mmCIF file of C-alpha atoms and ligand atoms in Angstrom:
data_model
loop_
_atom_site.group_PDB
_atom_site.id
_atom_site.type_symbol
_atom_site.label_atom_id
_atom_site.label_comp_id
_atom_site.label_asym_id
_atom_site.label_seq_id
_atom_site.Cartn_x
_atom_site.Cartn_y
_atom_site.Cartn_z
ATOM 1 C CA MET A 1 -38.706 -14.473 39.854
ATOM 2 C CA THR A 2 -40.400 -17.071 37.610
ATOM 3 C CA ALA A 3 -40.323 -16.647 33.837
ATOM 4 C CA ARG A 4 -43.369 -15.060 32.269
ATOM 5 C CA VAL A 5 -43.855 -18.030 29.947
ATOM 6 C CA HIS A 6 -43.293 -21.760 30.517
ATOM 7 C CA THR A 7 -41.315 -22.918 27.488
ATOM 8 C CA LEU A 8 -40.667 -26.332 25.946
ATOM 9 C CA ALA A 9 -36.977 -25.988 26.856
ATOM 10 C CA GLN A 10 -37.994 -25.715 30.529
ATOM 11 C CA ALA A 11 -40.397 -28.641 30.202
ATOM 12 C CA PHE A 12 -37.705 -30.806 28.567
ATOM 13 C CA ARG A 13 -35.161 -29.929 31.264
ATOM 14 C CA ALA A 14 -37.650 -31.158 33.853
ATOM 15 C CA ILE A 15 -38.256 -34.379 31.877
ATOM 16 C CA PHE A 16 -34.707 -35.238 30.757
ATOM 17 C CA GLY A 17 -32.616 -33.430 33.372
ATOM 18 C CA ARG A 18 -30.774 -31.577 30.605
ATOM 19 C CA LYS A 19 -31.277 -29.892 27.266
ATOM 20 C CA ALA A 20 -33.093 -31.912 24.622
ATOM 21 C CA LYS A 21 -33.028 -31.643 20.844
ATOM 22 C CA LYS A 22 -35.882 -32.522 18.518
ATOM 23 C CA ILE A 23 -34.426 -34.136 15.404
ATOM 24 C CA PRO A 24 -36.784 -33.573 12.437
ATOM 25 C CA LEU A 25 -37.382 -36.852 10.604
ATOM 26 C CA ASP A 26 -39.556 -37.558 7.589
ATOM 27 C CA ALA A 27 -41.278 -40.952 7.667
ATOM 28 C CA GLY A 28 -43.050 -40.508 4.330
ATOM 29 C CA SER A 29 -46.418 -40.345 6.090
ATOM 30 C CA SER A 30 -49.619 -39.323 4.387
ATOM 31 C CA CYS A 31 -52.757 -37.473 5.471
ATOM 32 C CA PRO A 32 -56.406 -38.519 5.053
ATOM 33 C CA ASN A 33 -57.188 -34.922 4.184
ATOM 34 C CA ARG A 34 -54.855 -35.107 1.204
ATOM 35 C CA ASP A 35 -54.943 -38.670 -0.087
ATOM 36 C CA GLY A 36 -58.669 -38.714 -0.787
ATOM 37 C CA ALA A 37 -59.841 -40.643 2.304
ATOM 38 C CA LEU A 38 -61.429 -37.436 3.608
ATOM 39 C CA SER A 39 -60.560 -35.023 0.821
ATOM 40 C CA ARG A 40 -57.875 -34.230 -1.710
ATOM 41 C CA GLY A 41 -57.725 -30.505 -1.096
ATOM 42 C CA GLY A 42 -56.224 -30.557 2.405
ATOM 43 C CA CYS A 43 -56.813 -27.917 5.039
ATOM 44 C CA LEU A 44 -57.334 -24.465 3.550
ATOM 45 C CA PHE A 45 -54.037 -23.127 4.937
ATOM 46 C CA CYS A 46 -51.890 -26.164 4.009
ATOM 47 C CA ASN A 47 -50.046 -26.768 0.760
ATOM 48 C CA ALA A 48 -49.025 -30.159 -0.610
ATOM 49 C CA ALA A 49 -45.637 -29.999 1.171
ATOM 50 C CA GLY A 50 -47.503 -30.536 4.499
ATOM 51 C CA SER A 51 -44.685 -28.808 6.466
ATOM 52 C CA GLY A 52 -42.339 -31.626 5.498
ATOM 53 C CA THR A 53 -38.594 -31.815 4.910
ATOM 54 C CA GLY A 54 -39.102 -34.065 1.875
ATOM 55 C CA LEU A 55 -36.093 -36.218 2.893
ATOM 56 C CA HIS A 56 -38.095 -39.448 2.638
ATOM 57 C CA LEU A 57 -38.942 -38.691 -0.980
ATOM 58 C CA LYS A 58 -35.244 -38.149 -1.628
ATOM 59 C CA GLY A 59 -34.607 -41.722 -0.492
ATOM 60 C CA PHE A 60 -33.355 -41.132 3.078
ATOM 61 C CA GLY A 61 -34.693 -43.704 5.570
ATOM 62 C CA LEU A 62 -35.178 -42.799 9.241
ATOM 63 C CA ARG A 63 -31.818 -44.233 10.322
ATOM 64 C CA ALA A 64 -29.967 -42.345 7.566
ATOM 65 C CA GLN A 65 -31.716 -39.090 8.542
ATOM 66 C CA TRP A 66 -30.933 -39.700 12.217
ATOM 67 C CA ASP A 67 -27.257 -40.403 11.552
ATOM 68 C CA LYS A 68 -27.016 -37.290 9.402
ATOM 69 C CA LEU A 69 -28.785 -34.923 11.802
ATOM 70 C CA THR A 70 -27.855 -36.006 15.336
ATOM 71 C CA PRO A 71 -24.062 -35.441 15.577
ATOM 72 C CA PRO A 72 -24.151 -31.757 16.718
ATOM 73 C CA ALA A 73 -26.699 -32.471 19.490
ATOM 74 C CA ARG A 74 -24.761 -35.581 20.503
ATOM 75 C CA ARG A 75 -21.578 -33.537 20.866
ATOM 76 C CA ARG A 76 -23.453 -31.135 23.149
ATOM 77 C CA GLY A 77 -24.699 -34.062 25.255
ATOM 78 C CA GLU A 78 -28.364 -33.273 24.591
ATOM 79 C CA ALA A 79 -31.221 -35.760 24.900
ATOM 80 C CA LEU A 80 -32.261 -36.853 21.394
ATOM 81 C CA ILE A 81 -35.922 -36.807 20.413
ATOM 82 C CA ALA A 82 -37.190 -38.116 17.080
ATOM 83 C CA TYR A 83 -39.566 -35.494 15.706
ATOM 84 C CA LEU A 84 -41.900 -36.642 12.925
ATOM 85 C CA GLN A 85 -43.628 -33.456 11.996
ATOM 86 C CA SER A 86 -44.858 -33.814 8.426
ATOM 87 C CA PHE A 87 -48.388 -34.995 7.672
ATOM 88 C CA SER A 88 -50.237 -37.415 9.986
ATOM 89 C CA ASN A 89 -47.805 -39.938 11.387
ATOM 90 C CA THR A 90 -50.366 -42.216 13.073
ATOM 91 C CA TYR A 91 -52.517 -42.430 9.924
ATOM 92 C CA GLY A 92 -53.207 -45.848 8.436
ATOM 93 C CA PRO A 93 -53.510 -49.306 9.976
ATOM 94 C CA SER A 94 -52.091 -49.988 13.453
ATOM 95 C CA GLU A 95 -49.519 -52.299 11.851
ATOM 96 C CA ARG A 96 -47.948 -49.329 10.094
ATOM 97 C CA LEU A 97 -47.625 -47.439 13.384
ATOM 98 C CA ALA A 98 -46.198 -50.549 15.109
ATOM 99 C CA ALA A 99 -43.553 -50.895 12.378
ATOM 100 C CA LEU A 100 -42.744 -47.180 12.572
ATOM 101 C CA LEU A 101 -42.329 -47.387 16.357
ATOM 102 C CA ASP A 102 -40.037 -50.421 15.991
ATOM 103 C CA GLU A 103 -37.879 -48.420 13.606
ATOM 104 C CA LEU A 104 -37.837 -45.404 15.930
ATOM 105 C CA ILE A 105 -36.930 -47.220 19.129
ATOM 106 C CA ALA A 106 -34.000 -48.857 17.312
ATOM 107 C CA LEU A 107 -32.426 -45.444 16.631
ATOM 108 C CA PRO A 108 -29.199 -45.132 18.645
ATOM 109 C CA ASP A 109 -29.541 -43.144 21.900
ATOM 110 C CA ILE A 110 -33.121 -42.083 21.262
ATOM 111 C CA GLU A 111 -34.807 -40.787 24.452
ATOM 112 C CA GLY A 112 -38.096 -39.427 23.150
ATOM 113 C CA ILE A 113 -40.583 -39.463 20.284
ATOM 114 C CA CYS A 114 -42.702 -36.599 19.087
ATOM 115 C CA LEU A 115 -45.290 -37.365 16.378
ATOM 116 C CA GLY A 116 -47.423 -34.905 14.462
ATOM 117 C CA THR A 117 -50.916 -36.201 13.795
ATOM 118 C CA ARG A 118 -54.663 -35.532 13.598
ATOM 119 C CA PRO A 119 -57.304 -36.476 16.178
ATOM 120 C CA ASP A 120 -59.096 -38.749 13.702
ATOM 121 C CA CYS A 121 -55.874 -40.729 13.138
ATOM 122 C CA LEU A 122 -55.814 -42.013 16.728
ATOM 123 C CA ASP A 123 -57.807 -44.791 18.332
ATOM 124 C CA ILE A 124 -57.459 -46.867 21.471
ATOM 125 C CA GLU A 125 -55.286 -49.478 19.744
ATOM 126 C CA LYS A 126 -52.826 -46.902 18.422
ATOM 127 C CA ILE A 127 -52.734 -45.107 21.769
ATOM 128 C CA ALA A 128 -51.914 -48.440 23.451
ATOM 129 C CA LEU A 129 -49.071 -49.038 20.962
ATOM 130 C CA LEU A 130 -47.649 -45.580 21.614
ATOM 131 C CA ALA A 131 -47.965 -45.962 25.387
ATOM 132 C CA ALA A 132 -46.249 -49.366 25.308
ATOM 133 C CA ALA A 133 -43.242 -48.142 23.285
ATOM 134 C CA PRO A 134 -40.144 -48.544 25.485
ATOM 135 C CA ILE A 135 -39.143 -44.900 25.294
ATOM 136 C CA GLY A 136 -38.816 -42.269 28.010
ATOM 137 C CA HIS A 137 -41.116 -39.624 26.594
ATOM 138 C CA THR A 138 -43.804 -39.785 23.899
ATOM 139 C CA ARG A 139 -45.485 -36.632 22.725
ATOM 140 C CA LEU A 140 -48.254 -36.201 20.172
ATOM 141 C CA GLU A 141 -48.581 -32.918 18.317
ATOM 142 C CA MET A 142 -52.188 -32.672 17.308
ATOM 143 C CA GLY A 143 -53.798 -30.039 15.131
ATOM 144 C CA LEU A 144 -56.955 -28.422 16.438
ATOM 145 C CA GLN A 145 -56.510 -24.899 15.018
ATOM 146 C CA SER A 146 -59.967 -23.763 16.156
ATOM 147 C CA ALA A 147 -62.468 -25.051 18.715
ATOM 148 C CA ASN A 148 -65.285 -23.677 16.580
ATOM 149 C CA ASP A 149 -66.807 -26.429 14.423
ATOM 150 C CA ALA A 150 -68.087 -23.917 11.861
ATOM 151 C CA THR A 151 -64.503 -22.694 11.382
ATOM 152 C CA LEU A 152 -63.182 -26.263 11.206
ATOM 153 C CA GLN A 153 -65.675 -26.920 8.444
ATOM 154 C CA ARG A 154 -64.817 -23.655 6.674
ATOM 155 C CA ILE A 155 -61.109 -24.498 6.623
ATOM 156 C CA GLY A 156 -61.734 -28.130 5.622
ATOM 157 C CA ARG A 157 -60.196 -29.844 8.654
ATOM 158 C CA GLY A 158 -62.439 -32.905 8.435
ATOM 159 C CA HIS A 159 -62.791 -33.335 12.218
ATOM 160 C CA THR A 160 -64.605 -31.596 15.053
ATOM 161 C CA ALA A 161 -63.457 -29.976 18.282
ATOM 162 C CA ALA A 162 -65.045 -32.899 20.165
ATOM 163 C CA ASP A 163 -62.844 -35.306 18.151
ATOM 164 C CA PHE A 164 -59.809 -33.378 19.363
ATOM 165 C CA ALA A 165 -60.982 -33.429 22.992
ATOM 166 C CA ARG A 166 -61.701 -37.166 22.828
ATOM 167 C CA ALA A 167 -58.274 -38.015 21.354
ATOM 168 C CA THR A 168 -56.480 -35.739 23.830
ATOM 169 C CA ILE A 169 -58.185 -37.280 26.868
ATOM 170 C CA MET A 170 -57.553 -40.805 25.569
ATOM 171 C CA ALA A 171 -53.838 -40.047 25.005
ATOM 172 C CA ALA A 172 -53.357 -38.260 28.327
ATOM 173 C CA ASP A 173 -55.106 -41.093 30.192
ATOM 174 C CA ALA A 174 -52.540 -43.475 28.677
ATOM 175 C CA GLY A 175 -49.671 -41.290 29.932
ATOM 176 C CA LEU A 176 -48.848 -39.617 26.606
ATOM 177 C CA SER A 177 -48.164 -35.892 26.357
ATOM 178 C CA VAL A 178 -50.250 -33.880 23.897
ATOM 179 C CA THR A 179 -49.316 -30.602 22.260
ATOM 180 C CA ALA A 180 -52.201 -28.715 20.640
ATOM 181 C CA HIS A 181 -51.678 -26.621 17.509
ATOM 182 C CA LEU A 182 -53.814 -23.477 17.447
ATOM 183 C CA MET A 183 -54.141 -20.707 14.879
ATOM 184 C CA ALA A 184 -55.124 -17.058 15.202
ATOM 185 C CA GLY A 185 -56.552 -15.147 12.266
ATOM 186 C CA LEU A 186 -58.333 -18.027 10.547
ATOM 187 C CA PRO A 187 -60.890 -17.021 7.897
ATOM 188 C CA GLY A 188 -64.107 -15.863 9.521
ATOM 189 C CA GLU A 189 -62.530 -15.640 12.988
ATOM 190 C CA GLY A 190 -61.531 -12.710 15.177
ATOM 191 C CA VAL A 191 -59.404 -12.504 18.323
ATOM 192 C CA ALA A 192 -62.364 -13.503 20.534
ATOM 193 C CA ASP A 193 -62.735 -16.790 18.607
ATOM 194 C CA PHE A 194 -59.013 -17.526 18.992
ATOM 195 C CA LEU A 195 -59.215 -16.886 22.736
ATOM 196 C CA ASP A 196 -62.256 -19.170 22.984
ATOM 197 C CA THR A 197 -60.109 -21.880 21.382
ATOM 198 C CA VAL A 198 -57.348 -21.218 23.919
ATOM 199 C CA ARG A 199 -59.877 -21.549 26.790
ATOM 200 C CA PHE A 200 -61.148 -24.823 25.271
ATOM 201 C CA VAL A 201 -57.633 -26.255 25.172
ATOM 202 C CA ALA A 202 -56.717 -24.910 28.618
ATOM 203 C CA ALA A 203 -59.522 -27.041 30.061
ATOM 204 C CA LEU A 204 -58.101 -30.228 28.480
ATOM 205 C CA PRO A 205 -55.160 -32.361 29.708
ATOM 206 C CA VAL A 206 -52.640 -30.911 27.244
ATOM 207 C CA ALA A 207 -48.927 -30.670 28.048
ATOM 208 C CA GLY A 208 -48.169 -27.999 25.475
ATOM 209 C CA VAL A 209 -49.509 -25.624 22.857
ATOM 210 C CA LYS A 210 -48.100 -24.210 19.659
ATOM 211 C CA LEU A 211 -49.592 -20.844 18.759
ATOM 212 C CA HIS A 212 -49.533 -19.793 15.116
ATOM 213 C CA ASN A 213 -50.480 -16.746 13.129
ATOM 214 C CA THR A 214 -52.347 -17.870 10.006
ATOM 215 C CA LEU A 215 -50.038 -17.755 6.995
ATOM 216 C CA VAL A 216 -51.055 -17.496 3.371
ATOM 217 C CA VAL A 217 -48.642 -19.907 1.698
ATOM 218 C CA ALA A 218 -48.189 -20.522 -2.003
ATOM 219 C CA GLY A 219 -50.220 -23.408 -3.339
ATOM 220 C CA SER A 220 -52.782 -23.419 -0.503
ATOM 221 C CA GLY A 221 -56.531 -22.912 -0.814
ATOM 222 C CA LEU A 222 -56.111 -19.845 1.372
ATOM 223 C CA ALA A 223 -53.766 -18.347 -1.222
ATOM 224 C CA ALA A 224 -56.535 -18.546 -3.821
ATOM 225 C CA LEU A 225 -59.001 -16.967 -1.383
ATOM 226 C CA TYR A 226 -56.501 -14.216 -0.511
ATOM 227 C CA GLU A 227 -55.732 -13.474 -4.153
ATOM 228 C CA ALA A 228 -59.464 -13.217 -4.858
ATOM 229 C CA GLY A 229 -59.778 -10.631 -2.060
ATOM 230 C CA GLY A 230 -61.689 -12.985 0.252
ATOM 231 C CA TYR A 231 -59.211 -13.083 3.123
ATOM 232 C CA GLN A 232 -57.417 -10.407 5.108
ATOM 233 C CA PRO A 233 -54.528 -11.551 7.351
ATOM 234 C CA MET A 234 -54.297 -10.277 10.937
ATOM 235 C CA ALA A 235 -52.253 -7.174 11.717
ATOM 236 C CA ARG A 236 -48.937 -7.772 13.514
ATOM 237 C CA GLU A 237 -49.920 -5.759 16.613
ATOM 238 C CA ASP A 238 -53.240 -7.594 16.893
ATOM 239 C CA TYR A 239 -51.438 -10.928 16.739
ATOM 240 C CA ALA A 240 -48.902 -9.959 19.427
ATOM 241 C CA GLN A 241 -51.723 -8.805 21.678
ATOM 242 C CA ALA A 242 -53.758 -11.980 21.034
ATOM 243 C CA VAL A 243 -50.769 -14.188 21.954
ATOM 244 C CA CYS A 244 -50.221 -12.292 25.205
ATOM 245 C CA ARG A 245 -53.867 -12.768 26.118
ATOM 246 C CA ALA A 246 -53.616 -16.463 25.203
ATOM 247 C CA ILE A 247 -50.549 -16.880 27.444
ATOM 248 C CA ALA A 248 -52.494 -15.321 30.308
ATOM 249 C CA LEU A 249 -55.286 -17.876 29.794
ATOM 250 C CA LEU A 250 -53.052 -20.970 29.780
ATOM 251 C CA PRO A 251 -52.250 -22.854 32.996
ATOM 252 C CA ARG A 252 -48.627 -22.568 34.166
ATOM 253 C CA HIS A 253 -47.767 -26.228 33.548
ATOM 254 C CA VAL A 254 -48.621 -26.064 29.811
ATOM 255 C CA ALA A 255 -45.490 -25.500 27.735
ATOM 256 C CA VAL A 256 -45.871 -22.709 25.197
ATOM 257 C CA GLU A 257 -43.794 -24.391 22.526
ATOM 258 C CA ARG A 258 -44.272 -21.839 19.794
ATOM 259 C CA GLN A 259 -45.508 -18.251 19.805
ATOM 260 C CA ASN A 260 -45.663 -17.664 16.058
ATOM 261 C CA ALA A 261 -45.665 -19.545 12.785
ATOM 262 C CA ASP A 262 -42.500 -20.450 10.926
ATOM 263 C CA PRO A 263 -42.964 -19.905 7.189
ATOM 264 C CA ALA A 264 -41.064 -22.300 4.938
ATOM 265 C CA PRO A 265 -38.497 -20.503 2.750
ATOM 266 C CA GLY A 266 -40.043 -19.040 -0.388
ATOM 267 C CA GLU A 267 -43.634 -20.029 0.460
ATOM 268 C CA LEU A 268 -44.990 -17.012 2.348
ATOM 269 C CA LEU A 269 -47.402 -14.825 0.381
ATOM 270 C CA ALA A 270 -48.893 -12.874 3.301
ATOM 271 C CA PRO A 271 -48.728 -11.268 5.780
ATOM 272 C CA ALA A 272 -45.213 -9.955 5.060
ATOM 273 C CA TRP A 273 -44.610 -9.325 8.780
ATOM 274 C CA ALA A 274 -44.747 -13.087 9.440
ATOM 275 C CA ALA A 275 -41.228 -13.395 7.967
ATOM 276 C CA ASP A 276 -39.838 -11.402 10.917
ATOM 277 C CA LYS A 277 -40.049 -14.330 13.333
ATOM 278 C CA GLN A 278 -37.568 -12.983 15.886
ATOM 279 C CA GLY A 279 -39.097 -9.513 15.768
ATOM 280 C CA ILE A 280 -42.570 -10.875 16.526
ATOM 281 C CA ARG A 281 -41.251 -12.815 19.502
ATOM 282 C CA LYS A 282 -39.604 -9.618 20.737
ATOM 283 C CA ASP A 283 -42.916 -7.742 20.312
ATOM 284 C CA ILE A 284 -44.671 -10.405 22.378
ATOM 285 C CA ALA A 285 -41.995 -10.388 25.103
ATOM 286 C CA ALA A 286 -42.107 -6.578 25.296
ATOM 287 C CA ARG A 287 -45.880 -6.576 25.579
ATOM 288 C CA LEU A 288 -45.854 -9.248 28.305
ATOM 289 C CA GLU A 289 -43.402 -7.072 30.222
ATOM 290 C CA ARG A 290 -45.272 -3.844 29.620
ATOM 291 C CA ASP A 291 -48.629 -5.268 30.682
ATOM 292 C CA ASP A 292 -47.081 -7.402 33.462
ATOM 293 C CA ILE A 293 -48.649 -10.583 32.056
ATOM 294 C CA ARG A 294 -47.531 -13.961 33.403
ATOM 295 C CA GLN A 295 -48.723 -17.279 32.034
ATOM 296 C CA GLY A 296 -51.840 -18.394 33.836
ATOM 297 C CA CYS A 297 -52.720 -15.016 35.345
ATOM 298 C CA ASP A 298 -56.183 -15.237 33.698
ATOM 299 C CA PHE A 299 -56.557 -19.013 33.907
ATOM 300 C CA HIS A 300 -59.524 -20.339 35.849
ATOM 301 C CA ALA A 301 -59.553 -24.097 36.430
ATOM 302 C CA PRO A 302 -62.747 -25.708 35.099
ATOM 303 C CA ARG A 303 -65.221 -26.583 37.865
HETATM 304 S S1 SF4 B 1 -52.547 -29.317 7.683
HETATM 305 FE FE1 SF4 B 1 -52.091 -31.406 8.333
HETATM 306 S S2 SF4 B 1 -54.110 -32.354 8.442
HETATM 307 FE FE2 SF4 B 1 -54.358 -30.547 7.159
HETATM 308 S S3 SF4 B 1 -54.058 -31.263 5.025
HETATM 309 FE FE3 SF4 B 1 -52.092 -30.494 5.792
HETATM 310 S S4 SF4 B 1 -51.047 -32.328 6.537
HETATM 311 FE FE4 SF4 B 1 -53.234 -32.841 6.409
#
C-alpha cells in the first residue's frame, strides 16, 4: 500500500539512498522587497526577521554554523544538506552567488544545497552557476504564495505568477529541483483561489511544494491589517480540508515538504490554532484517511 502523501523524507531517500538532514544556515542574505530595491515594507505577511535564525548577525560564518549544527546528523550517518532559508539567497550580483557557492561546497561532507529565494532573483547566469556547482543535489525554494497576480500585488510580493513560472522552468531545464511555497488564506482569497494556485504549480516542473496557512505575525503589515479588523484568518477545519484537496491535485512525484506553517516562537498573533502544528498535521492525516484521498487522485496532466 503506497503512502497517501509523498514526503520530502521519501524523496531524499530516493536521491541520497538514506536519510538526509537539512542544516539551517544563515548567509546574511538580503531581499529586494526589504532593502528598498523593490520596496522597504516586505511582503504583507513577513516581518523583518524574514524567517531567519539571525546567526550571521551574531557573527557566525557558514563554516562555524555548519560545525556547530552538523554533529548529531553526522553521528546518525545522514546526508548533510546546507539549507539557506532566510531572505533571498540568490539576490545580488552573480559574483556574490559564486562566492557563496564556493563557501558552501567547501563545507565538510556536504551532499546537497537548498536555497530559499524569489523568482526575480534568478537569471540564466545564476542558474548556470547553481547547475555547475559540484554538488549532488541543488534545490531552490521559491516563494509564489498565490498564482493570482491581483493577490500578489495586494500582498506586495513584487513579482508575478508568470515570473515564477519562467524561473521554475529555467531552473528545472538546468537540472535543478524547485520547491514552491504556497499559502492558503491570503487576504482577499478563499479556498478556490488557493486550489487554483495548486493547479498552476502542479502544471509546472516542480519537485516539491510547501503548503502554509497564512499567519499573522508580530511586526508584519498583515498584523496591522488584522488589528484594524481588515483581515480574518482561515478556520482550522477549512485549512485542513483545503490541504487535503491540494494533496489530491498534486502529481505523485511532487514532494509535499510541509503541510502547515511553522510560527517562530513568540511571533504568532493569529490564528491561535496555528501553534498546534502536530495537531493540524493529525487533522489532515485523519481527513485524508476518512475521505480516502491519495496524492494525485484529482491530478490531470496538462494537455
Ligand atoms: S517573505 Fe521573503 S520575499 Fe517577502 S519580504 Fe520577506 S524575505 Fe522578502
